[in-house]
Amino acid sequence: MKIAVTYDRGNVFQHFGQTTQFKIYEVEDKNVVSQEIKDTNGDGHGALAGFLTRLGVKTLICGGIGAGARNALSDAGIRLYPGVEGNADEAVSSLLSGNLKFDPDTLCDHHHEGSEEHECGHHGESCGH
């Protein structure tokens, strides 16, 4: 099974649609057997579900995520764990041990135009945090 995590400098990146990298974990028998960082090559929002599907990802751990991306991931058969913060490796380890703290209701319900500095969950708008 492959697990993807929105990734930025070791941590879970907090805005799915603006992530520039995913850390991909290959898992067998609840153990990580390999991991690699994949650049999104400029793909964003809706295109990211297809990007993950092409990589064979079945599970995604992320921070904030919008309704459209949730629907695209669901349609692609990718299981979603949103609302996660902190270290990416620790998040995967927690998921595999059944202890991942996530918020299934996490939702970014606003649009960001030209906001390079924005990270969901770190501002006054509602991202479900």
Coordinates of C-alpha atoms in Angstrom, one line a residue:
M1 CA 0.0 0.0 0.0
K2 CA 1.2 3.5 -0.7
I3 CA 0.5 6.4 1.7
A4 CA 1.1 10.0 0.6
V5 CA 1.6 13.0 3.0
T6 CA 1.5 16.7 1.9
Y7 CA 5.1 17.6 2.7
D8 CA 7.2 20.6 3.6
R9 CA 10.6 20.4 5.4
G10 CA 9.7 17.2 7.3
N11 CA 6.2 18.3 8.3
V12 CA 2.7 17.8 7.1
F13 CA 2.0 20.8 4.8
Q14 CA -1.2 22.6 5.7
H15 CA -2.8 23.3 2.4
F16 CA -3.4 20.4 0.1
G17 CA -4.0 22.4 -3.1
Q18 CA -0.8 24.4 -2.7
T19 CA 1.6 21.6 -1.8
T20 CA 4.7 21.4 -3.9
Q21 CA 5.8 18.0 -2.6
F22 CA 4.4 14.7 -1.3
K23 CA 6.3 12.2 0.7
I24 CA 5.3 8.8 -0.5
Y25 CA 5.6 5.8 1.8
E26 CA 5.4 2.2 0.6
V27 CA 4.0 0.0 3.4
E28 CA 3.9 -3.7 3.8
D29 CA 2.5 -5.5 6.9
K30 CA 2.2 -2.1 8.7
N31 CA 5.9 -1.4 8.2
V32 CA 7.4 1.3 5.9
V33 CA 9.6 -0.4 3.4
S34 CA 10.5 2.6 1.3
Q35 CA 9.9 6.3 1.1
E36 CA 10.6 9.1 -1.4
I37 CA 9.7 12.7 -2.0
K38 CA 7.9 13.6 -5.2
D39 CA 7.5 17.1 -6.6
T40 CA 4.1 18.0 -7.9
N41 CA 5.6 19.9 -10.8
G42 CA 3.2 22.7 -10.5
D43 CA 0.1 20.6 -10.4
G44 CA -2.4 22.0 -7.9
H45 CA -5.9 21.5 -6.4
G46 CA -7.9 19.1 -8.7
A47 CA -4.9 17.8 -10.6
L48 CA -3.4 16.5 -7.5
A49 CA -5.9 13.6 -7.1
G50 CA -4.8 12.4 -10.6
F51 CA -1.1 12.9 -9.6
L52 CA -1.6 10.7 -6.6
T53 CA -3.6 8.1 -8.5
R54 CA -0.8 7.7 -11.1
L55 CA 1.6 7.1 -8.2
G56 CA -0.6 4.3 -6.9
V57 CA -1.5 6.1 -3.6
K58 CA -4.4 4.7 -1.6
T59 CA -4.2 6.8 1.5
L60 CA -3.5 10.6 2.0
I61 CA -2.5 12.4 5.2
C62 CA -2.8 16.2 5.0
G63 CA -3.7 19.4 6.8
G64 CA -6.4 21.7 5.3
I65 CA -8.3 20.5 2.2
G66 CA -11.2 21.9 0.2
A67 CA -14.4 20.2 -0.7
G68 CA -13.5 19.8 -4.4
A69 CA -10.3 18.1 -3.6
R70 CA -12.1 15.8 -1.1
N71 CA -14.5 14.8 -3.8
A72 CA -11.7 14.2 -6.4
L73 CA -9.8 12.0 -3.9
S74 CA -13.0 10.1 -3.0
D75 CA -13.8 9.5 -6.6
A76 CA -10.2 8.2 -7.1
G77 CA -10.7 5.8 -4.1
I78 CA -8.0 7.5 -2.0
R79 CA -8.7 7.3 1.8
L80 CA -8.3 10.7 3.4
Y81 CA -6.9 11.7 6.8
P82 CA -7.2 15.5 7.0
G83 CA -6.5 18.0 9.9
V84 CA -3.1 16.5 10.7
E85 CA -0.2 18.6 11.9
G86 CA 3.4 17.9 12.8
N87 CA 6.1 15.6 11.5
A88 CA 5.2 13.6 8.4
D89 CA 7.1 10.4 9.4
E90 CA 5.5 10.4 12.9
A91 CA 2.1 10.9 11.3
V92 CA 2.6 7.8 9.1
S93 CA 3.8 5.8 12.1
S94 CA 0.8 6.9 14.1
L95 CA -1.6 5.9 11.3
L96 CA 0.0 2.5 11.0
S97 CA -0.3 1.9 14.8
G98 CA -3.9 3.1 14.8
N99 CA -3.2 6.3 16.8
L100 CA -3.3 9.1 14.2
K101 CA -4.9 12.3 15.5
F102 CA -6.8 13.7 12.6
D103 CA -10.0 15.7 12.1
P104 CA -12.3 14.2 9.5
D105 CA -14.3 17.4 9.4
T106 CA -11.3 19.6 8.5
L107 CA -12.3 21.8 5.5
C108 CA -10.8 24.8 3.8
D109 CA -13.9 26.6 2.5
H110 CA -12.3 29.7 1.1
H111 CA -10.4 30.6 -2.0
H112 CA -6.8 31.9 -2.1
E113 CA -5.7 34.0 -4.9
G114 CA -2.0 34.9 -5.1
S115 CA -1.4 34.0 -1.5
E116 CA 2.0 32.4 -1.5
E117 CA 2.4 32.8 2.2
H118 CA -1.0 31.2 3.2
E119 CA -1.2 28.0 5.1
C120 CA -4.5 26.6 6.2
G121 CA -4.9 26.4 9.9
H122 CA -2.6 29.3 10.6
H123 CA -4.9 32.2 10.1
G124 CA -8.2 33.6 11.1
E125 CA -10.3 32.0 8.4
S126 CA -12.1 28.7 9.0
C127 CA -10.2 25.6 8.0
G128 CA -11.8 23.4 10.6
H129 CA -9.0 23.9 13.2

